[in-house]
PDB file of C-alpha atoms in Angstrom:
ATOM      1  CA  SER A 265     -68.553 -47.093  79.668  1.00 50.00           C
ATOM      2  CA  ASN A 266     -66.538 -49.712  81.432  1.00 54.00           C
ATOM      3  CA  VAL A 267     -63.530 -49.222  78.916  1.00 54.00           C
ATOM      4  CA  LEU A 268     -63.866 -45.281  79.599  1.00 57.00           C
ATOM      5  CA  THR A 269     -64.048 -45.689  83.404  1.00 57.00           C
ATOM      6  CA  ARG A 270     -60.938 -48.216  83.432  1.00 52.00           C
ATOM      7  CA  ALA A 271     -59.155 -45.507  81.166  1.00 53.00           C
ATOM      8  CA  LEU A 272     -59.815 -42.524  83.533  1.00 54.00           C
ATOM      9  CA  LYS A 273     -59.030 -44.846  86.700  1.00 53.00           C
ATOM     10  CA  GLY A 274     -55.673 -45.790  84.809  1.00 51.00           C
ATOM     11  CA  LEU A 275     -54.964 -42.031  84.174  1.00 60.00           C
ATOM     12  CA  ALA A 276     -55.628 -41.118  87.881  1.00 56.00           C
ATOM     13  CA  GLN A 277     -53.034 -43.627  88.900  1.00 59.00           C
ATOM     14  CA  GLY A 278     -50.356 -42.093  86.700  1.00 64.00           C
ATOM     15  CA  ALA A 279     -50.861 -43.673  83.382  1.00 65.00           C
ATOM     16  CA  GLU A 280     -50.779 -40.388  81.509  1.00 76.00           C
ATOM     17  CA  MET A 281     -48.188 -39.296  78.882  1.00 85.00           C
ATOM     18  CA  ARG A 282     -46.636 -35.826  79.048  1.00 89.00           C
ATOM     19  CA  VAL A 283     -47.259 -34.536  75.702  1.00 93.00           C
ATOM     20  CA  TYR A 284     -47.575 -30.906  76.237  1.00 96.00           C
ATOM     21  CA  ASP A 285     -44.446 -28.514  75.796  1.00 97.00           C
ATOM     22  CA  ARG A 286     -42.826 -25.700  74.076  1.00 97.00           C
ATOM     23  CA  VAL A 287     -40.993 -25.390  70.813  1.00 97.00           C
ATOM     24  CA  PHE A 288     -38.988 -22.161  70.121  1.00 97.00           C
ATOM     25  CA  TYR A 289     -38.491 -20.701  66.808  1.00 96.00           C
ATOM     26  CA  GLY A 290     -35.730 -18.303  67.625  1.00 96.00           C
ATOM     27  CA  ASN A 291     -37.056 -15.054  68.974  1.00 96.00           C
ATOM     28  CA  LEU A 292     -39.777 -15.038  66.078  1.00 98.00           C
ATOM     29  CA  ALA A 293     -42.285 -17.506  67.686  1.00 98.00           C
ATOM     30  CA  THR A 294     -42.942 -20.002  70.539  1.00 98.00           C
ATOM     31  CA  LEU A 295     -45.344 -22.673  70.015  1.00 98.00           C
ATOM     32  CA  TYR A 296     -47.110 -24.055  73.106  1.00 98.00           C
ATOM     33  CA  LEU A 297     -48.440 -27.618  72.368  1.00 98.00           C
ATOM     34  CA  LEU A 298     -51.307 -28.325  74.905  1.00 98.00           C
ATOM     35  CA  ASP A 299     -53.079 -31.331  76.011  1.00 96.00           C
ATOM     36  CA  ASP A 300     -56.676 -30.592  76.580  1.00 94.00           C
ATOM     37  CA  ARG A 301     -57.867 -34.338  76.784  1.00 92.00           C
ATOM     38  CA  GLN A 302     -55.885 -36.287  79.560  1.00 91.00           C
ATOM     39  CA  TYR A 303     -56.344 -34.103  82.461  1.00 93.00           C
ATOM     40  CA  ARG A 304     -59.715 -32.493  81.708  1.00 93.00           C
ATOM     41  CA  ASP A 305     -62.607 -32.588  84.351  1.00 93.00           C
ATOM     42  CA  GLN A 306     -65.620 -34.666  83.032  1.00 92.00           C
ATOM     43  CA  GLN A 307     -68.063 -32.741  80.907  1.00 94.00           C
ATOM     44  CA  VAL A 308     -71.171 -31.464  82.651  1.00 94.00           C
ATOM     45  CA  CYS A 309     -74.932 -31.730  82.184  1.00 94.00           C
ATOM     46  CA  THR A 310     -74.632 -33.992  79.166  1.00 94.00           C
ATOM     47  CA  LYS A 311     -78.181 -34.873  77.930  1.00 91.00           C
ATOM     48  CA  GLY A 312     -79.548 -38.144  79.882  1.00 85.00           C
ATOM     49  CA  ASP A 313     -76.473 -37.938  82.249  1.00 83.00           C
ATOM     50  CA  ALA A 314     -74.574 -40.019  79.867  1.00 85.00           C
ATOM     51  CA  LEU A 315     -70.973 -39.882  79.385  1.00 82.00           C
ATOM     52  CA  GLY A 316     -69.479 -37.711  76.571  1.00 84.00           C
ATOM     53  CA  SER A 317     -70.543 -34.489  75.008  1.00 90.00           C
ATOM     54  CA  SER A 318     -73.618 -32.527  74.003  1.00 92.00           C
ATOM     55  CA  THR A 319     -75.004 -28.942  73.838  1.00 95.00           C
ATOM     56  CA  VAL A 320     -76.190 -27.485  77.303  1.00 96.00           C
ATOM     57  CA  ASN A 321     -78.341 -24.460  78.258  1.00 96.00           C
ATOM     58  CA  PRO A 322     -76.064 -23.148  81.094  1.00 95.00           C
ATOM     59  CA  GLU A 323     -79.178 -21.807  83.143  1.00 95.00           C
ATOM     60  CA  LYS A 324     -80.036 -25.565  83.689  1.00 94.00           C
ATOM     61  CA  CYS A 325     -76.524 -26.550  84.591  1.00 95.00           C
ATOM     62  CA  ALA A 326     -75.803 -25.781  88.301  1.00 93.00           C
ATOM     63  CA  THR A 327     -72.003 -26.738  87.960  1.00 94.00           C
ATOM     64  CA  TRP A 328     -71.435 -24.872  84.632  1.00 95.00           C
ATOM     65  CA  ASN A 329     -69.785 -22.163  86.016  1.00 93.00           C
ATOM     66  CA  ASP A 330     -67.845 -24.008  88.741  1.00 95.00           C
ATOM     67  CA  PRO A 331     -64.554 -22.212  89.172  1.00 95.00           C
ATOM     68  CA  GLN A 332     -62.567 -25.320  89.880  1.00 94.00           C
ATOM     69  CA  ARG A 333     -63.271 -27.220  86.766  1.00 96.00           C
ATOM     70  CA  THR A 334     -60.328 -27.364  84.486  1.00 96.00           C
ATOM     71  CA  LEU A 335     -59.593 -28.500  80.867  1.00 96.00           C
ATOM     72  CA  LEU A 336     -55.762 -28.588  81.138  1.00 96.00           C
ATOM     73  CA  GLY A 337     -55.247 -29.783  84.637  1.00 94.00           C
ATOM     74  CA  ALA A 338     -53.823 -27.932  87.409  1.00 95.00           C
ATOM     75  CA  ALA A 339     -49.881 -28.851  86.645  1.00 95.00           C
ATOM     76  CA  GLN A 340     -50.342 -27.863  83.170  1.00 96.00           C
ATOM     77  CA  GLU A 341     -52.187 -24.518  83.741  1.00 97.00           C
ATOM     78  CA  VAL A 342     -49.308 -23.579  86.070  1.00 97.00           C
ATOM     79  CA  TRP A 343     -46.911 -24.587  83.586  1.00 97.00           C
ATOM     80  CA  LEU A 344     -48.567 -22.635  80.798  1.00 98.00           C
ATOM     81  CA  ASP A 345     -48.941 -19.349  83.003  1.00 98.00           C
ATOM     82  CA  GLN A 346     -45.157 -19.698  83.905  1.00 98.00           C
ATOM     83  CA  SER A 347     -44.265 -20.152  80.218  1.00 98.00           C
ATOM     84  CA  PHE A 348     -46.154 -16.939  79.462  1.00 98.00           C
ATOM     85  CA  ALA A 349     -44.218 -15.245  82.047  1.00 98.00           C
ATOM     86  CA  SER A 350     -40.988 -16.051  80.511  1.00 97.00           C
ATOM     87  CA  SER A 351     -41.879 -15.566  76.878  1.00 97.00           C
ATOM     88  CA  LYS A 352     -39.786 -13.032  74.956  1.00 96.00           C
ATOM     89  CA  ALA A 353     -41.007 -14.271  71.471  1.00 97.00           C
ATOM     90  CA  GLN A 354     -42.768 -11.940  68.987  1.00 98.00           C
ATOM     91  CA  TRP A 355     -45.511 -14.318  68.577  1.00 98.00           C
ATOM     92  CA  ASN A 356     -46.996 -16.671  70.988  1.00 98.00           C
ATOM     93  CA  VAL A 357     -48.818 -19.668  69.307  1.00 98.00           C
ATOM     94  CA  LEU A 358     -50.995 -22.075  71.262  1.00 98.00           C
ATOM     95  CA  GLY A 359     -51.743 -25.253  69.595  1.00 98.00           C
ATOM     96  CA  GLN A 360     -54.562 -27.199  71.079  1.00 97.00           C
ATOM     97  CA  GLN A 361     -57.330 -29.554  70.151  1.00 95.00           C
ATOM     98  CA  THR A 362     -60.676 -27.584  69.490  1.00 96.00           C
ATOM     99  CA  VAL A 363     -62.177 -24.392  69.296  1.00 97.00           C
ATOM    100  CA  PHE A 364     -61.323 -21.403  71.864  1.00 98.00           C
ATOM    101  CA  GLY A 365     -63.775 -18.843  71.456  1.00 98.00           C
ATOM    102  CA  GLN A 366     -67.263 -18.857  72.894  1.00 97.00           C
ATOM    103  CA  ARG A 367     -70.004 -20.292  70.296  1.00 97.00           C
ATOM    104  CA  ASP A 368     -73.580 -19.819  71.531  1.00 97.00           C
ATOM    105  CA  PHE A 369     -75.835 -21.909  69.009  1.00 96.00           C
ATOM    106  CA  LYS A 370     -79.015 -20.515  70.296  1.00 94.00           C
ATOM    107  CA  SER A 371     -80.704 -17.884  68.088  1.00 88.00           C
ATOM    108  CA  GLY A 372     -82.513 -14.990  69.898  1.00 87.00           C
ATOM    109  CA  SER A 373     -82.663 -14.992  73.502  1.00 89.00           C
ATOM    110  CA  GLY A 374     -81.155 -17.656  75.758  1.00 92.00           C
ATOM    111  CA  GLN A 375     -77.862 -19.681  75.218  1.00 96.00           C
ATOM    112  CA  SER A 376     -76.687 -23.102  74.217  1.00 97.00           C
ATOM    113  CA  PHE A 377     -73.002 -24.181  74.268  1.00 97.00           C
ATOM    114  CA  GLY A 378     -71.233 -27.250  73.493  1.00 96.00           C
ATOM    115  CA  ASN A 379     -69.666 -28.660  76.874  1.00 95.00           C
ATOM    116  CA  ASP A 380     -66.709 -30.509  75.478  1.00 93.00           C
ATOM    117  CA  GLY A 381     -64.383 -27.665  74.456  1.00 93.00           C
ATOM    118  CA  TRP A 382     -63.467 -24.542  76.080  1.00 97.00           C
ATOM    119  CA  ASP A 383     -67.094 -23.436  76.480  1.00 97.00           C
ATOM    120  CA  GLY A 384     -67.647 -26.203  78.806  1.00 96.00           C
ATOM    121  CA  TYR A 385     -64.774 -24.850  81.047  1.00 97.00           C
ATOM    122  CA  ALA A 386     -65.280 -21.097  80.810  1.00 95.00           C
ATOM    123  CA  ALA A 387     -63.628 -20.424  84.071  1.00 96.00           C
ATOM    124  CA  ALA A 388     -60.519 -22.243  82.868  1.00 97.00           C
ATOM    125  CA  ARG A 389     -60.670 -20.221  79.573  1.00 97.00           C
ATOM    126  CA  SER A 390     -60.782 -17.115  81.688  1.00 97.00           C
ATOM    127  CA  ARG A 391     -57.712 -18.211  83.642  1.00 97.00           C
ATOM    128  CA  LEU A 392     -55.659 -18.534  80.282  1.00 98.00           C
ATOM    129  CA  THR A 393     -56.847 -15.347  78.679  1.00 98.00           C
ATOM    130  CA  ARG A 394     -56.123 -13.547  81.947  1.00 97.00           C
ATOM    131  CA  GLY A 395     -52.534 -15.005  82.074  1.00 98.00           C
ATOM    132  CA  LEU A 396     -52.150 -13.846  78.677  1.00 98.00           C
ATOM    133  CA  GLN A 397     -52.910 -10.225  79.993  1.00 98.00           C
ATOM    134  CA  ARG A 398     -51.133 -10.191  83.059  1.00 98.00           C
ATOM    135  CA  HIS A 399     -48.019 -11.362  81.373  1.00 98.00           C
ATOM    136  CA  HIS A 400     -48.452  -8.928  78.654  1.00 98.00           C
ATOM    137  CA  VAL A 401     -47.965 -11.880  75.781  1.00 98.00           C
ATOM    138  CA  ALA A 402     -46.981 -10.657  72.566  1.00 98.00           C
ATOM    139  CA  ASN A 403     -49.186 -11.421  69.664  1.00 98.00           C
ATOM    140  CA  PRO A 404     -51.266 -14.463  71.194  1.00 98.00           C
ATOM    141  CA  VAL A 405     -52.322 -16.848  68.484  1.00 98.00           C
ATOM    142  CA  ILE A 406     -54.535 -20.012  69.028  1.00 98.00           C
ATOM    143  CA  LEU A 407     -54.701 -22.868  66.557  1.00 98.00           C
ATOM    144  CA  GLY A 408     -57.465 -25.625  67.002  1.00 97.00           C
ATOM    145  CA  GLY A 409     -59.423 -28.173  65.157  1.00 94.00           C
ATOM    146  CA  ASP A 410     -61.608 -31.119  66.242  1.00 92.00           C
ATOM    147  CA  VAL A 411     -65.142 -29.642  65.154  1.00 92.00           C
ATOM    148  CA  HIS A 412     -64.690 -30.611  61.256  1.00 93.00           C
ATOM    149  CA  ALA A 413     -65.240 -26.887  60.468  1.00 96.00           C
ATOM    150  CA  ASN A 414     -63.204 -23.766  59.817  1.00 97.00           C
ATOM    151  CA  TRP A 415     -63.650 -20.889  62.452  1.00 98.00           C
ATOM    152  CA  VAL A 416     -61.756 -17.752  62.521  1.00 98.00           C
ATOM    153  CA  GLY A 417     -61.992 -15.152  65.276  1.00 98.00           C
ATOM    154  CA  HIS A 418     -60.704 -12.729  67.735  1.00 98.00           C
ATOM    155  CA  ILE A 419     -59.623 -13.894  71.261  1.00 98.00           C
ATOM    156  CA  LYS A 420     -61.797 -11.567  73.632  1.00 97.00           C
ATOM    157  CA  ALA A 421     -60.843 -10.821  77.129  1.00 96.00           C
ATOM    158  CA  ASN A 422     -64.281 -11.373  78.178  1.00 94.00           C
ATOM    159  CA  TYR A 423     -66.683 -13.174  75.812  1.00 93.00           C
ATOM    160  CA  SER A 424     -69.963 -12.224  77.778  1.00 88.00           C
ATOM    161  CA  ASN A 425     -69.114  -8.586  76.467  1.00 90.00           C
ATOM    162  CA  PRO A 426     -69.183  -8.117  72.800  1.00 85.00           C
ATOM    163  CA  GLU A 427     -67.157  -4.682  73.431  1.00 90.00           C
ATOM    164  CA  SER A 428     -64.496  -6.419  75.232  1.00 94.00           C
ATOM    165  CA  GLU A 429     -60.807  -6.019  74.284  1.00 95.00           C
ATOM    166  CA  SER A 430     -59.391  -8.390  71.573  1.00 97.00           C
ATOM    167  CA  ILE A 431     -56.183  -9.771  72.972  1.00 98.00           C
ATOM    168  CA  GLY A 432     -55.332 -12.257  70.168  1.00 98.00           C
ATOM    169  CA  VAL A 433     -56.698 -14.425  67.190  1.00 98.00           C
ATOM    170  CA  GLU A 434     -57.622 -17.753  66.637  1.00 98.00           C
ATOM    171  CA  PHE A 435     -57.721 -20.118  63.741  1.00 98.00           C
ATOM    172  CA  CYS A 436     -59.626 -23.538  63.911  1.00 97.00           C
ATOM    173  CA  GLY A 437     -59.134 -25.740  61.155  1.00 95.00           C
ATOM    174  CA  THR A 438     -61.273 -28.370  59.364  1.00 94.00           C
ATOM    175  CA  SER A 439     -60.526 -31.921  58.924  1.00 90.00           C
ATOM    176  CA  ILE A 440     -59.016 -33.068  55.798  1.00 86.00           C
ATOM    177  CA  THR A 441     -60.911 -35.955  54.535  1.00 85.00           C
ATOM    178  CA  SER A 442     -64.308 -36.132  56.118  1.00 86.00           C
ATOM    179  CA  HIS A 443     -67.646 -35.268  54.433  1.00 82.00           C
ATOM    180  CA  GLY A 444     -68.709 -31.514  55.367  1.00 81.00           C
ATOM    181  CA  GLY A 445     -71.754 -30.275  57.065  1.00 90.00           C
ATOM    182  CA  SER A 446     -73.905 -27.540  56.407  1.00 94.00           C
ATOM    183  CA  ASN A 447     -73.595 -23.923  56.397  1.00 96.00           C
ATOM    184  CA  ASP A 448     -77.249 -23.133  56.345  1.00 95.00           C
ATOM    185  CA  ARG A 449     -77.457 -21.871  60.015  1.00 94.00           C
ATOM    186  CA  LEU A 450     -74.089 -20.129  60.201  1.00 96.00           C
ATOM    187  CA  PRO A 451     -75.261 -16.698  59.470  1.00 95.00           C
ATOM    188  CA  GLN A 452     -77.156 -16.675  62.709  1.00 95.00           C
ATOM    189  CA  VAL A 453     -74.535 -18.375  64.524  1.00 96.00           C
ATOM    190  CA  LEU A 454     -72.187 -15.777  63.629  1.00 97.00           C
ATOM    191  CA  ALA A 455     -74.521 -12.943  64.161  1.00 95.00           C
ATOM    192  CA  LYS A 456     -74.700 -14.212  67.816  1.00 95.00           C
ATOM    193  CA  ASN A 457     -70.977 -14.659  68.293  1.00 96.00           C
ATOM    194  CA  PRO A 458     -69.433 -11.345  66.570  1.00 96.00           C
ATOM    195  CA  HIS A 459     -66.044 -12.121  67.814  1.00 97.00           C
ATOM    196  CA  PHE A 460     -65.941 -14.748  64.849  1.00 98.00           C
ATOM    197  CA  VAL A 461     -65.349 -13.318  61.626  1.00 98.00           C
ATOM    198  CA  PHE A 462     -65.686 -16.358  59.425  1.00 98.00           C
ATOM    199  CA  ALA A 463     -66.821 -19.954  59.384  1.00 98.00           C
ATOM    200  CA  ASP A 464     -67.246 -22.617  57.035  1.00 97.00           C
ATOM    201  CA  ARG A 465     -68.513 -26.276  57.716  1.00 96.00           C
ATOM    202  CA  GLU A 466     -68.950 -27.529  54.222  1.00 95.00           C
ATOM    203  CA  ARG A 467     -65.252 -27.438  52.626  1.00 95.00           C
ATOM    204  CA  ARG A 468     -62.412 -29.572  53.739  1.00 95.00           C
ATOM    205  CA  GLY A 469     -59.045 -28.832  53.609  1.00 95.00           C
ATOM    206  CA  TYR A 470     -56.041 -27.409  55.768  1.00 95.00           C
ATOM    207  CA  GLY A 471     -54.484 -24.006  56.642  1.00 97.00           C
ATOM    208  CA  VAL A 472     -51.130 -22.528  56.189  1.00 98.00           C
ATOM    209  CA  ALA A 473     -49.929 -20.084  58.887  1.00 98.00           C
ATOM    210  CA  GLU A 474     -46.880 -17.843  57.809  1.00 98.00           C
ATOM    211  CA  PHE A 475     -44.934 -15.816  60.591  1.00 98.00           C
ATOM    212  CA  SER A 476     -42.971 -12.894  60.012  1.00 98.00           C
ATOM    213  CA  PRO A 477     -41.651 -10.132  61.993  1.00 98.00           C
ATOM    214  CA  GLN A 478     -44.305  -8.055  60.276  1.00 98.00           C
ATOM    215  CA  GLN A 479     -47.358 -10.051  60.168  1.00 98.00           C
ATOM    216  CA  LEU A 480     -49.171 -13.525  60.428  1.00 98.00           C
ATOM    217  CA  LEU A 481     -50.576 -14.517  56.997  1.00 98.00           C
ATOM    218  CA  THR A 482     -52.971 -17.620  57.310  1.00 98.00           C
ATOM    219  CA  THR A 483     -54.386 -19.165  54.134  1.00 98.00           C
ATOM    220  CA  LEU A 484     -57.384 -21.712  54.348  1.00 98.00           C
ATOM    221  CA  ARG A 485     -57.187 -24.180  51.639  1.00 97.00           C
ATOM    222  CA  ALA A 486     -59.974 -26.387  50.523  1.00 96.00           C
ATOM    223  CA  VAL A 487     -60.164 -29.487  48.204  1.00 94.00           C
ATOM    224  CA  SER A 488     -62.954 -29.818  45.749  1.00 92.00           C
ATOM    225  CA  ASP A 489     -63.874 -33.293  46.397  1.00 91.00           C
ATOM    226  CA  VAL A 490     -62.665 -35.328  49.299  1.00 89.00           C
ATOM    227  CA  THR A 491     -63.490 -38.525  47.668  1.00 90.00           C
ATOM    228  CA  GLN A 492     -60.944 -38.140  44.809  1.00 90.00           C
ATOM    229  CA  PRO A 493     -57.305 -38.729  45.791  1.00 89.00           C
ATOM    230  CA  ASP A 494     -56.246 -36.174  42.844  1.00 93.00           C
ATOM    231  CA  SER A 495     -59.034 -33.552  43.790  1.00 92.00           C
ATOM    232  CA  GLY A 496     -57.968 -29.998  42.962  1.00 94.00           C
ATOM    233  CA  VAL A 497     -57.324 -27.418  45.839  1.00 95.00           C
ATOM    234  CA  GLU A 498     -58.144 -23.740  46.059  1.00 96.00           C
ATOM    235  CA  THR A 499     -57.989 -20.835  48.657  1.00 98.00           C
ATOM    236  CA  LEU A 500     -61.099 -20.537  50.556  1.00 97.00           C
ATOM    237  CA  ALA A 501     -60.154 -17.597  52.552  1.00 98.00           C
ATOM    238  CA  GLN A 502     -57.056 -15.582  53.507  1.00 98.00           C
ATOM    239  CA  PHE A 503     -56.513 -13.449  56.645  1.00 98.00           C
ATOM    240  CA  ALA A 504     -53.742 -11.028  57.768  1.00 98.00           C
ATOM    241  CA  VAL A 505     -52.763 -10.011  61.305  1.00 98.00           C
ATOM    242  CA  GLN A 506     -50.171  -7.321  61.791  1.00 98.00           C
ATOM    243  CA  SER A 507     -47.917  -7.713  64.657  1.00 98.00           C
ATOM    244  CA  GLY A 508     -48.985  -5.758  67.626  1.00 97.00           C
ATOM    245  CA  THR A 509     -52.813  -5.247  66.670  1.00 97.00           C
ATOM    246  CA  SER A 510     -54.582  -8.556  67.402  1.00 96.00           C
ATOM    247  CA  VAL A 511     -56.735  -7.623  64.519  1.00 97.00           C
ATOM    248  CA  LEU A 512     -57.999  -9.882  61.641  1.00 98.00           C
ATOM    249  CA  ALA A 513     -58.106  -8.407  57.956  1.00 98.00           C
ATOM    250  CA  ARG A 514     -59.591 -10.573  55.382  1.00 98.00           C
ATOM    251  CA  LEU A 515     -57.689 -10.467  52.109  1.00 98.00           C
ATOM    252  CA  LYS A 516     -59.545 -13.234  50.167  1.00 95.00           C
TER     253      LYS A 516
END
C-alpha cells in the first residue's frame, strides 16, 4: 500500500506520461487510444475498505453514482469530446483497457458490478456515450481487454434500459497465454446483460478486426493449448457489422 500511495502522490505531482492520442487511417477510421489507468478516481466500496477492486452491490455504496467520478480524468474527457466533434472518419474506434458495457453478475433480483472498469464509473461512461450521440459520431467501435475473457456486445445509450438504442459495438479480447476460467455461469450472466451477444472465459487467443467502407469483420481466434508453443489455432467466433447499423451479426 505504501508503494501505491507513493505512486499516486507522484502522479498528482505531474509524474504522468501522456499516452492517449489519435491515429488516423485516412477517412476510413480514426483510432482513439485512451488511458483509463493514470487519471482515474480510486475504486469505491472495495470489500474491507481495501485498495484495489472487487464486486460491489451499488445499493450499499453511497458514492457509486457520484457524477464527479472519472475514469479518464477531466482533461482526457474534454480532449475526447473535442475529438468526437471534429471526426470525419467512417469508423471511430476506441482502444482502451477494459470492458465498456455493463456487466451485472447477480442472478435474479439485485445487482453486483465490478468496481474497477467502466461499471465502477457509470457517470463517466454516460458522458462518453452522450458525446458519441451529441456529435453524431459515425460507427463507434470499442476495443478492450484486461478481464481475461472475450466479450462481444452492443454499446447502449442507457444500460439500465434493455430497450435503449444501440449506438455502437464493442469487442473485449482475451489474454493470449494465461489459463482460462469457467463458462459455467456465463449463460446466466448473458441473460442478465442482453446487450452482450457472446462471451467466453475458457479459450485464449486474439482477435482480428478488418475494416472496410462496407463493414467491420471481427474474427476471434483461439489456441488449442496455451502451454504448447506450437499449439494449433482455430476460429472461436466471427462477427460482422455493416456500416451505419451498429448491429452485430454472428457469422461463425
